[in-house]
CSV table of C-alpha atoms and ligand atoms in Angstrom, one decimal:
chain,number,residue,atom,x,y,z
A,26,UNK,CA,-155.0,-3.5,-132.3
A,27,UNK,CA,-156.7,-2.4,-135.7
A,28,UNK,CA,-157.3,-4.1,-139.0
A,29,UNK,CA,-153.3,-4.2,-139.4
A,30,UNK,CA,-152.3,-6.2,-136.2
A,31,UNK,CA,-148.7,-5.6,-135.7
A,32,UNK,CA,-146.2,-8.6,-135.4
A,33,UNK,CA,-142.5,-8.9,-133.5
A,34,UNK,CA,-139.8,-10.3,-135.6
A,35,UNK,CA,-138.2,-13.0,-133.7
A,36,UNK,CA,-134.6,-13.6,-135.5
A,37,UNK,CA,-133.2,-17.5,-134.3
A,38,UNK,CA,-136.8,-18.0,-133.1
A,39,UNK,CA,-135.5,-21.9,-134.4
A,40,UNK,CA,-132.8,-22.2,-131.4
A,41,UNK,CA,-133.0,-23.1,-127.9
A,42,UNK,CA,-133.6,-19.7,-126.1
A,43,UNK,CA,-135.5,-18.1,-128.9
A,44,UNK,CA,-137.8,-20.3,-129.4
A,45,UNK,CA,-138.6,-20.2,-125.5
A,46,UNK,CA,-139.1,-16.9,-126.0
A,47,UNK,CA,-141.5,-17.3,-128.7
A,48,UNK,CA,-143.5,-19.6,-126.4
A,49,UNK,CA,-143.8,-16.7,-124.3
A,50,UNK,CA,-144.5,-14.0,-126.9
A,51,UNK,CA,-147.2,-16.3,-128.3
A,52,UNK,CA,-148.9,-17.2,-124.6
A,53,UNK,CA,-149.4,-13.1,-124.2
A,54,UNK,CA,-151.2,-13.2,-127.1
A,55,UNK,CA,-148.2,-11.4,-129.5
A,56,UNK,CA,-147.9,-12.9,-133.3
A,57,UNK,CA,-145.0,-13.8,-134.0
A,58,UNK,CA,-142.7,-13.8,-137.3
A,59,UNK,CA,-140.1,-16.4,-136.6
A,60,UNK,CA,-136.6,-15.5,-139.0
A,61,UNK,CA,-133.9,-18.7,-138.9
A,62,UNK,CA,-131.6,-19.6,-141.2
A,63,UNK,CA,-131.9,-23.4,-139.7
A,64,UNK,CA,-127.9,-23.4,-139.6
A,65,UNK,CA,-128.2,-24.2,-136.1
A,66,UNK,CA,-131.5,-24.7,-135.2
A,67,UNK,CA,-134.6,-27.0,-135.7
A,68,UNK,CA,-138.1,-26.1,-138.0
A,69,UNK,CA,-139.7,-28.3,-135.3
A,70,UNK,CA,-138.4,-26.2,-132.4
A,71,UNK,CA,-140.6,-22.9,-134.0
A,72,UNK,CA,-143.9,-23.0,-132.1
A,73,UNK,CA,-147.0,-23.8,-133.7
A,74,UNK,CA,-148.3,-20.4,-134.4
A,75,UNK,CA,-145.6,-18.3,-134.9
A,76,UNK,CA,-145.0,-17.5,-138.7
A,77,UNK,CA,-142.2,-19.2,-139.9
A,78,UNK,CA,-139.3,-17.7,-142.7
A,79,UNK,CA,-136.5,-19.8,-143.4
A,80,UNK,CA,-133.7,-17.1,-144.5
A,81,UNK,CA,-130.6,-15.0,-143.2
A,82,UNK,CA,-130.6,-12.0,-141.4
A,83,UNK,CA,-128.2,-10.4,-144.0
A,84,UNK,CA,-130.7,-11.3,-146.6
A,85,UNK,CA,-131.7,-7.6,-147.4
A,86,UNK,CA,-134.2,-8.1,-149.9
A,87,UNK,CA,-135.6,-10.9,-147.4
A,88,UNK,CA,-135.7,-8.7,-145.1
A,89,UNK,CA,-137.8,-5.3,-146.9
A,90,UNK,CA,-140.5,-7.8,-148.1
A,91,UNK,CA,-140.6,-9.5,-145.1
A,92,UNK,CA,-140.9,-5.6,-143.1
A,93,UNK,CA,-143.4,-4.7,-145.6
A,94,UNK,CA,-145.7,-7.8,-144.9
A,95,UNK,CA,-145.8,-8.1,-141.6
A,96,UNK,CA,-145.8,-5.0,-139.8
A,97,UNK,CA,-143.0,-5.3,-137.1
A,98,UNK,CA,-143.3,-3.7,-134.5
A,99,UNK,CA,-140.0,-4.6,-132.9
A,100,UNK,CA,-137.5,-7.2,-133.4
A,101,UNK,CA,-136.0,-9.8,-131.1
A,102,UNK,CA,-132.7,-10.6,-132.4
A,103,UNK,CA,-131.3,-13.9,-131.4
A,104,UNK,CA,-130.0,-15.1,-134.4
A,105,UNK,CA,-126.3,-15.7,-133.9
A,106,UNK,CA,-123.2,-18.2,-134.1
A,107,UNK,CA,-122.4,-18.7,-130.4
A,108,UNK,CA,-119.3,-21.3,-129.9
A,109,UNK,CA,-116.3,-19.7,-128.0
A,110,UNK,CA,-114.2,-22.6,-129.9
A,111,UNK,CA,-115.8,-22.4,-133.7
A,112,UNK,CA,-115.2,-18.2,-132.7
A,113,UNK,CA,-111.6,-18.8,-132.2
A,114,UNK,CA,-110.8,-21.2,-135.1
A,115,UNK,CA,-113.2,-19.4,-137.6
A,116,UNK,CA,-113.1,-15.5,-136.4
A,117,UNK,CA,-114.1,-14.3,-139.9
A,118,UNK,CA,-117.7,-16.5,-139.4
A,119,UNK,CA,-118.3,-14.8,-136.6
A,120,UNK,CA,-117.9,-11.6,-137.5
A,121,UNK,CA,-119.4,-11.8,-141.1
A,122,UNK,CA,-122.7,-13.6,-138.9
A,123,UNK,CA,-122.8,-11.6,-136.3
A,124,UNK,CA,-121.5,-8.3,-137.1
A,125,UNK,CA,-122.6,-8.0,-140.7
A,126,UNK,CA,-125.5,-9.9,-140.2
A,127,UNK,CA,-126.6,-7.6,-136.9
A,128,UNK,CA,-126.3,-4.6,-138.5
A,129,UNK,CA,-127.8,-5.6,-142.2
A,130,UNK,CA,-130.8,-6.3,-139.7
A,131,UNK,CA,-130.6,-3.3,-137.5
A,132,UNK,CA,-130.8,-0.9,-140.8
A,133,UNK,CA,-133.4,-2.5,-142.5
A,134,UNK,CA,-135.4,-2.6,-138.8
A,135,UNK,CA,-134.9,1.2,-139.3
A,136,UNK,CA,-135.7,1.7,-142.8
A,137,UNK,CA,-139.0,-0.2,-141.9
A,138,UNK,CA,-139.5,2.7,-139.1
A,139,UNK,CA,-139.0,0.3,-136.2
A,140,UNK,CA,-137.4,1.9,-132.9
A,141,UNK,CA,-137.2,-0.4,-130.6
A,142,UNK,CA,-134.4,-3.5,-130.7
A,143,UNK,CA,-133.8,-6.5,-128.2
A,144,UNK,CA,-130.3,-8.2,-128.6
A,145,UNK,CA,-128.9,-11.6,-127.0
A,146,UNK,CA,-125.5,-10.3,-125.6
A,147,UNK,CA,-123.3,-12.2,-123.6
A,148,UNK,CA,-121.6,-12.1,-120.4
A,149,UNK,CA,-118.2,-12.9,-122.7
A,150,UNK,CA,-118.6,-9.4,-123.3
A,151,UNK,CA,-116.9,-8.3,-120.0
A,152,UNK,CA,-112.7,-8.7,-119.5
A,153,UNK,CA,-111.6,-11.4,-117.3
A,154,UNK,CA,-110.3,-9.0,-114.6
A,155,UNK,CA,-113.9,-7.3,-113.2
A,156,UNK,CA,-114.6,-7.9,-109.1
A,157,UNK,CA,-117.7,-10.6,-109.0
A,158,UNK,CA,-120.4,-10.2,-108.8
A,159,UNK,CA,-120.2,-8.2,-112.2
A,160,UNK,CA,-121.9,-5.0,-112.6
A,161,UNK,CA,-123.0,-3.4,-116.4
A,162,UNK,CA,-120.7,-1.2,-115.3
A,163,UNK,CA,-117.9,-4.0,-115.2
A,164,UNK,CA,-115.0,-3.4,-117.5
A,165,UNK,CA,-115.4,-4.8,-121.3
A,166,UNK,CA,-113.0,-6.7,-123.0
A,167,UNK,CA,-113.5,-10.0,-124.7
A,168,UNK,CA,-111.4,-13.0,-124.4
A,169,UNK,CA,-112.6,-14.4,-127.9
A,170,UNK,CA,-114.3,-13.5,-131.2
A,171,UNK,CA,-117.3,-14.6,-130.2
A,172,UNK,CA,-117.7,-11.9,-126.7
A,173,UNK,CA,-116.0,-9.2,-129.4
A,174,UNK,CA,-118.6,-9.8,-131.8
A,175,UNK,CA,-121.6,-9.6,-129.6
A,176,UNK,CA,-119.7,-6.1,-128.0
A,177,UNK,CA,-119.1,-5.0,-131.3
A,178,UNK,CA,-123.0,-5.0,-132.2
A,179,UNK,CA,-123.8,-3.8,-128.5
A,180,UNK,CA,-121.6,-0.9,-128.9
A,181,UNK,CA,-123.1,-0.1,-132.6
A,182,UNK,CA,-127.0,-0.1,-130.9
A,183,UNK,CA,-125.5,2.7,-128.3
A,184,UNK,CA,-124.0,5.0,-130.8
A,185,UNK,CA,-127.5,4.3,-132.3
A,186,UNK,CA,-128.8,5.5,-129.5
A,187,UNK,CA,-127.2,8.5,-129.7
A,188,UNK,CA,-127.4,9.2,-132.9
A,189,UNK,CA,-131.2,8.6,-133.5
A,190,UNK,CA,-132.5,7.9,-130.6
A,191,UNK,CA,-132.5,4.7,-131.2
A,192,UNK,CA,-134.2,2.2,-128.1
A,193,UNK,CA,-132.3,-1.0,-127.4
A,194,UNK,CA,-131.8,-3.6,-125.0
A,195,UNK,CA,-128.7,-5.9,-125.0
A,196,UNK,CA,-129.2,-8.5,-122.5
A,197,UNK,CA,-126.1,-10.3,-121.5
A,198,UNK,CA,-126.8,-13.7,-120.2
A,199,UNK,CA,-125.0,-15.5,-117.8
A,200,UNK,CA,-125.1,-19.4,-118.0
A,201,UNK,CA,-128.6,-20.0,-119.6
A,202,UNK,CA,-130.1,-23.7,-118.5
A,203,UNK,CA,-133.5,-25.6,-118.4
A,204,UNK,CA,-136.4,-26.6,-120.3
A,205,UNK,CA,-140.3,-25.5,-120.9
A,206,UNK,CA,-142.2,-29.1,-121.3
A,207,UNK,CA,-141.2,-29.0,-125.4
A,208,UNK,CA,-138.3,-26.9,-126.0
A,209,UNK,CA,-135.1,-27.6,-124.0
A,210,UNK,CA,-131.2,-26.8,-124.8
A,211,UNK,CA,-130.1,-29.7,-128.2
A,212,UNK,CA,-126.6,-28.9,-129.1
A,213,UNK,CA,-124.6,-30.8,-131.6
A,214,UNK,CA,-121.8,-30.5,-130.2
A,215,UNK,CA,-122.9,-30.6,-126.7
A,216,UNK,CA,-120.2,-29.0,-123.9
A,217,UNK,CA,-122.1,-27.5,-121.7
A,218,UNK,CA,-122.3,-28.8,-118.1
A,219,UNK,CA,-126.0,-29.3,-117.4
A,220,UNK,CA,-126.6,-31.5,-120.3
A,221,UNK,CA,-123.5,-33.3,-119.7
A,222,UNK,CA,-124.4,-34.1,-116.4
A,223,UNK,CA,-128.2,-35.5,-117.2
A,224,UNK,CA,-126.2,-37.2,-120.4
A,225,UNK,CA,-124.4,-39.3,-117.0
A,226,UNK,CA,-127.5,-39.6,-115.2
A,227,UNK,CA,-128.9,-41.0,-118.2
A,228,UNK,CA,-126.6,-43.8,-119.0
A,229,UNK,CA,-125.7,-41.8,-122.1
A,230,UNK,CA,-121.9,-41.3,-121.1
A,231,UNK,CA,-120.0,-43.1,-118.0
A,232,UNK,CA,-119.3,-39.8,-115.9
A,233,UNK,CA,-119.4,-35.9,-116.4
A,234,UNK,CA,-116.0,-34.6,-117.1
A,235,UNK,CA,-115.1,-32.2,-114.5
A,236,UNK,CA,-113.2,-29.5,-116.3
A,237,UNK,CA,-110.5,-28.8,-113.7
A,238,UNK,CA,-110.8,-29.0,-109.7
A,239,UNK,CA,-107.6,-27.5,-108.8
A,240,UNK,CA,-109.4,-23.4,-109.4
A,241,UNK,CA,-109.2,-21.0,-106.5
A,242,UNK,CA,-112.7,-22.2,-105.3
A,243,UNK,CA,-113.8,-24.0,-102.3
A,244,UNK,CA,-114.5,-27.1,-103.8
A,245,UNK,CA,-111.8,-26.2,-106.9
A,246,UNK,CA,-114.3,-26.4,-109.1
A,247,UNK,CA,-115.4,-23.5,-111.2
A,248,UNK,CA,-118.5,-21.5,-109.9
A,249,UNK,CA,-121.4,-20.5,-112.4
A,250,UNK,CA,-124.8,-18.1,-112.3
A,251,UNK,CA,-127.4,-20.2,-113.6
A,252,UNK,CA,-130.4,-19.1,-115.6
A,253,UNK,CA,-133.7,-20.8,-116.4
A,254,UNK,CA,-134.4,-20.1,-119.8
A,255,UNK,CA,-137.8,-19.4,-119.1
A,256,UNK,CA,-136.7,-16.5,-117.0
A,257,UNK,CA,-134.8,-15.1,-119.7
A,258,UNK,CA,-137.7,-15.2,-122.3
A,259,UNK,CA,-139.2,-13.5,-119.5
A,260,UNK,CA,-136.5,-10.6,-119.4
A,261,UNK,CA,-137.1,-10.2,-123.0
A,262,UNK,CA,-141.2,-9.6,-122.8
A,263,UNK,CA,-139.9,-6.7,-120.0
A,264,UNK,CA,-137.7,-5.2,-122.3
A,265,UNK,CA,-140.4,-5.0,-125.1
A,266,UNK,CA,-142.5,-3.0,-122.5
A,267,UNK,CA,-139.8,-0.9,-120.9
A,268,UNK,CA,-139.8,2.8,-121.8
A,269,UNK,CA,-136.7,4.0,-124.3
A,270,UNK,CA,-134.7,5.4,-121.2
A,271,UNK,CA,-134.1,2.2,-119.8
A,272,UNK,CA,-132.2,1.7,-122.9
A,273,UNK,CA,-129.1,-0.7,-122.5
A,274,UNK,CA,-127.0,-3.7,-121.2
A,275,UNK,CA,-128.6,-5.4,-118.9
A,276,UNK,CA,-127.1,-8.6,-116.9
A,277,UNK,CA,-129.6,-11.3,-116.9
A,278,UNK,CA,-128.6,-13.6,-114.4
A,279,UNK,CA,-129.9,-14.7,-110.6
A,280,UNK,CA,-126.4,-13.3,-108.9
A,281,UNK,CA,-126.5,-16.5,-107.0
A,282,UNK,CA,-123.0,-18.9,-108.1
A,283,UNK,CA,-123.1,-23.0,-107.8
A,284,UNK,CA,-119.5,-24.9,-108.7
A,285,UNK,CA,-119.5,-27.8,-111.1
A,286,UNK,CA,-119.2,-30.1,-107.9
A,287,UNK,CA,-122.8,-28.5,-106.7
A,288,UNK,CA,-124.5,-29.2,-109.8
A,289,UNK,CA,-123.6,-32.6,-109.9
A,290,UNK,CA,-124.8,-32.8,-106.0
A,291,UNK,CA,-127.8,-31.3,-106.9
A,292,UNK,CA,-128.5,-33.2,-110.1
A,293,UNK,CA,-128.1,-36.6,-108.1
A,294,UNK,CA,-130.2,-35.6,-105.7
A,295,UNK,CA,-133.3,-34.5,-108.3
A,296,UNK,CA,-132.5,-37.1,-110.7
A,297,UNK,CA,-132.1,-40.2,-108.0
A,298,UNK,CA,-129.4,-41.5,-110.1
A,299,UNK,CA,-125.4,-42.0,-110.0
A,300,UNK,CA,-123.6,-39.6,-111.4
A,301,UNK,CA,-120.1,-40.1,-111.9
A,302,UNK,CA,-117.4,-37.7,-112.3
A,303,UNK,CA,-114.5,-37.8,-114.0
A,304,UNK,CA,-111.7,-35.3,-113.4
A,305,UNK,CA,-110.5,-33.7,-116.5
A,306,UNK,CA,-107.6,-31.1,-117.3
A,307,UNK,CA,-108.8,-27.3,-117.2
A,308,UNK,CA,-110.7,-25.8,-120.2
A,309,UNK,CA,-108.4,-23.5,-121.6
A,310,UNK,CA,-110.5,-19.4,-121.1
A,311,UNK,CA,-112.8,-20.5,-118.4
A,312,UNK,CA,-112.8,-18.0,-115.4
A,313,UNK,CA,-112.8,-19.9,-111.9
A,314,UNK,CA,-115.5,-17.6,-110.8
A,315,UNK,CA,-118.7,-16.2,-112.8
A,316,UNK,CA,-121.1,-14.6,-111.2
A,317,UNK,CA,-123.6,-11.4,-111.8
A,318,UNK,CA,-125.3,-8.4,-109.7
A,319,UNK,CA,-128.7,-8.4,-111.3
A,320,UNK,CA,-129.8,-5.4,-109.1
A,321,UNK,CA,-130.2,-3.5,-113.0
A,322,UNK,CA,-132.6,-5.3,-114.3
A,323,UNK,CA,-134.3,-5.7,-111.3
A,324,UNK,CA,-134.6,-2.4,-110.4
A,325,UNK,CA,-135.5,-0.7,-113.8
A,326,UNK,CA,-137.4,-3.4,-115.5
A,327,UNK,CA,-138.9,-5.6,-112.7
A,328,UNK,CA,-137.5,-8.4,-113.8
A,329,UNK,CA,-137.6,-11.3,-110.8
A,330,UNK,CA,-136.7,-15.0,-111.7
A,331,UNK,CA,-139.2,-17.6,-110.9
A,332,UNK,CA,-136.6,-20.8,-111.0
A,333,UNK,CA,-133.6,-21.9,-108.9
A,334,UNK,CA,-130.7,-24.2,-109.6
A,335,UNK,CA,-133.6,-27.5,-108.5
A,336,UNK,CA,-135.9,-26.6,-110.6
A,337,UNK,CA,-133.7,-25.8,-114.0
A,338,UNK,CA,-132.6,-29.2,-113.2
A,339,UNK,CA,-136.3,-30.6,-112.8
A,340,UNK,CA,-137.4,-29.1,-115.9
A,341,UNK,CA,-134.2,-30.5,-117.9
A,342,UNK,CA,-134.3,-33.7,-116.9
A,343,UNK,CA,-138.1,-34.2,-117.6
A,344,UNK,CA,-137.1,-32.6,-121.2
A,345,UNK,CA,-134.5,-35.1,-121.3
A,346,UNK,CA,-136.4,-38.1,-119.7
A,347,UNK,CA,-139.5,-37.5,-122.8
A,348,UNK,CA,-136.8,-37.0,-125.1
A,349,UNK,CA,-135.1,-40.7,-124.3
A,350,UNK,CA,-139.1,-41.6,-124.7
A,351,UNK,CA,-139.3,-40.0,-128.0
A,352,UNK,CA,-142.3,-38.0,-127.0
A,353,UNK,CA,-140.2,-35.1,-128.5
A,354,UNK,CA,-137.2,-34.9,-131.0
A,355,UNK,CA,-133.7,-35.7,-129.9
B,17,UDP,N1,-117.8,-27.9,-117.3
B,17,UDP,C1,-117.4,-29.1,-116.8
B,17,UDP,N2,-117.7,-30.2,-117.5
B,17,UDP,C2,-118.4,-30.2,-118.7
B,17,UDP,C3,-118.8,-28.9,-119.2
B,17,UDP,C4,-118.5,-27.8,-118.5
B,17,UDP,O1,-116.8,-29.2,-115.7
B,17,UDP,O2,-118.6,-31.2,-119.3
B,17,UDP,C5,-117.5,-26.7,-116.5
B,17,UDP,C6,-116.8,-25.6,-117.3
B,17,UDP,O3,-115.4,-25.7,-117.1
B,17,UDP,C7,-117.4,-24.3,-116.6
B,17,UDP,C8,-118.8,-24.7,-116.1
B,17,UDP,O4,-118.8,-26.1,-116.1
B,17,UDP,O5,-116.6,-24.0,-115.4
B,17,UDP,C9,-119.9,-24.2,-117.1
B,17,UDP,O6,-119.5,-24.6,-118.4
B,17,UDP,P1,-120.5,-24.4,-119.6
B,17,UDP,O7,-119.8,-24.9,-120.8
B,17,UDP,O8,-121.8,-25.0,-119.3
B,17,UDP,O9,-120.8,-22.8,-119.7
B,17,UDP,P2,-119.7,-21.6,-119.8
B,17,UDP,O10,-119.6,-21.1,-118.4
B,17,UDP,O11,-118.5,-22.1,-120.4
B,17,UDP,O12,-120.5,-20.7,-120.7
């Protein structure tokens, strides 16, 4: 590095998973320019030593000065509204966030010079109809504003790609779960499974509501590929390195499914507490059956997860456990 040491924007570097990823970017020795517009996430979430800019990402003046200061050398875009619901009752937030927002970003990244573009995708980008375990080849075809939006920006950074030569990665998680010793998943609303089933272990709520157990499963409940977020931060550090033809989507998941009855097995087992369930109607859009061939990303960028379905729930319970102790925010 010279006398102008270069910096990675980090856009939502304020939320759960980009602010692990800023961990991570910060422990190789990266700086770190954290964007957020706090509308979702938490100041105290950014990691000491990362820069911190409270502002949009369709803030185009925001975005020149902040270019110009900090020479980026490549941006790390998880800034984005993410509720399948809010995305159905509010489609023109999502698209003005994600869409506008996205490519506001994406053309001042280029009229800084930068080449080189990491995008949170989604696995709501696929149709409900693909063979599992999915494949990047999988047929597209959102079931809500939310997947569109995210494909809408994907398919944007390819004609990109075409057109300029443009080098992006658009990882599309799967389900994303766990916690580093400070930064774990704090959604308000919380509906996601994991942290409703510590919120039972924890005397929080009486039981987890299982959200159908009549699905064509072998337990009937719905089956899920879960990701440690640590191992996605990590899939984003690979992608930084990776050369421009490995340009593209990539599945980010452990191709490894668990139902909503094994998680709550498994949770009682690591958390040594009752867990009750509670048997709840189906949740209207949710596939029976979720899970992804990683062989991609595993092949072209080396990517190899570290945790399994124990140890995301280790790690989120001890997150949980110091939260109740008020070691860290709630
Ligand atoms: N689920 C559940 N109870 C809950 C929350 C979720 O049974 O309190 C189920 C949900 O129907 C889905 C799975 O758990 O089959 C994972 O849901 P989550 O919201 O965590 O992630 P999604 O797969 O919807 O992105």
């Amino acid at each position: 590095m010279g006398a102008n040491p270069t910096s990675i924007l980090v856009t939502g570097g304020a939320g759960y998973i980009g602010s692990v990823a800023v961990e991570r970017l910060l422990r190789r020795g990266e700086r770190v320019v954290v964007l957020d517009n706090l509308s979702r996430g938490y100041a105290d979430a950014v990691p000491a030593g990362a820069v911190f800019i409270q502002g949009d990402i369709a803030d185009r003046d925001l975005l020149r000065t902040l270019f110009r200061e900090h020479a980026i050398q490549a941006v790390v875009h998880f800034a984005a509204l993410a509720l399948v619901g809010e995305s159905v009752a509010a489609p023109e937030l999502y698209y003005r966030n994600n869409v506008i927002g996205s490519l506001t970003l994406i053309e001042e990244a280029r009229a800084a010079g930068l080449e080189r573009f990491v995008f949170s995708s989604t696995c709501a980008v696929y149709g409900d109809r693909n063979p599992v375990p999915l494949t990047e080849m999988a047929a597209t075809g959102p079931i809500n504003p939310y997947g569109e939006t995210k494909l809408a920006v994907e398919r944007a950074l390819e004609w990109l790609r075409r057109a300029h030569g443009f080098t992006y990665f658009a990882l599309r998680y799967f389900n994303v779960c766990g916690a580093t010793a400070e930064r774990g998943e704090r959604h308000e609303p919380e509906t996601h499974l994991i942290p409703h089933v510590l919120m039972a272990a924890a005397g929080e709520s009486d039981a987890v509501p299982v959200l159908g157990d009549d699905y064509p499963t072998p337990d009937g409940t719905c089956i899920r590929d879960y990701i440690h977020v640590e191992d996605l931060a990590e899939a984003h550090i690979l992608a930084l390195d990776a050369p421009p033809e490995a340009s593209g989507p990539y599945n980010v998941a452990t191709g490894r499914g668990y139902s909503v009855r094994e998680v709550i097995g498994a949770a009682r087992r690591i958390t040594g507490r009752p867990i009750r369930e509670k048997i709840c109607p189906r949740r209207p859009g949710d596939p029976p059956h979720l899970v992804a061939d990683p062989k991609k990303i595993q092949e072209t960028l080396g990517w190899r997860p570290q945790h399994d379905l124990d140890s995301v729930l280790r790690s989120a319970w001890a997150f949980k456990l110091r939260q109740a102790a008020r070691q860290i925010p709630k």
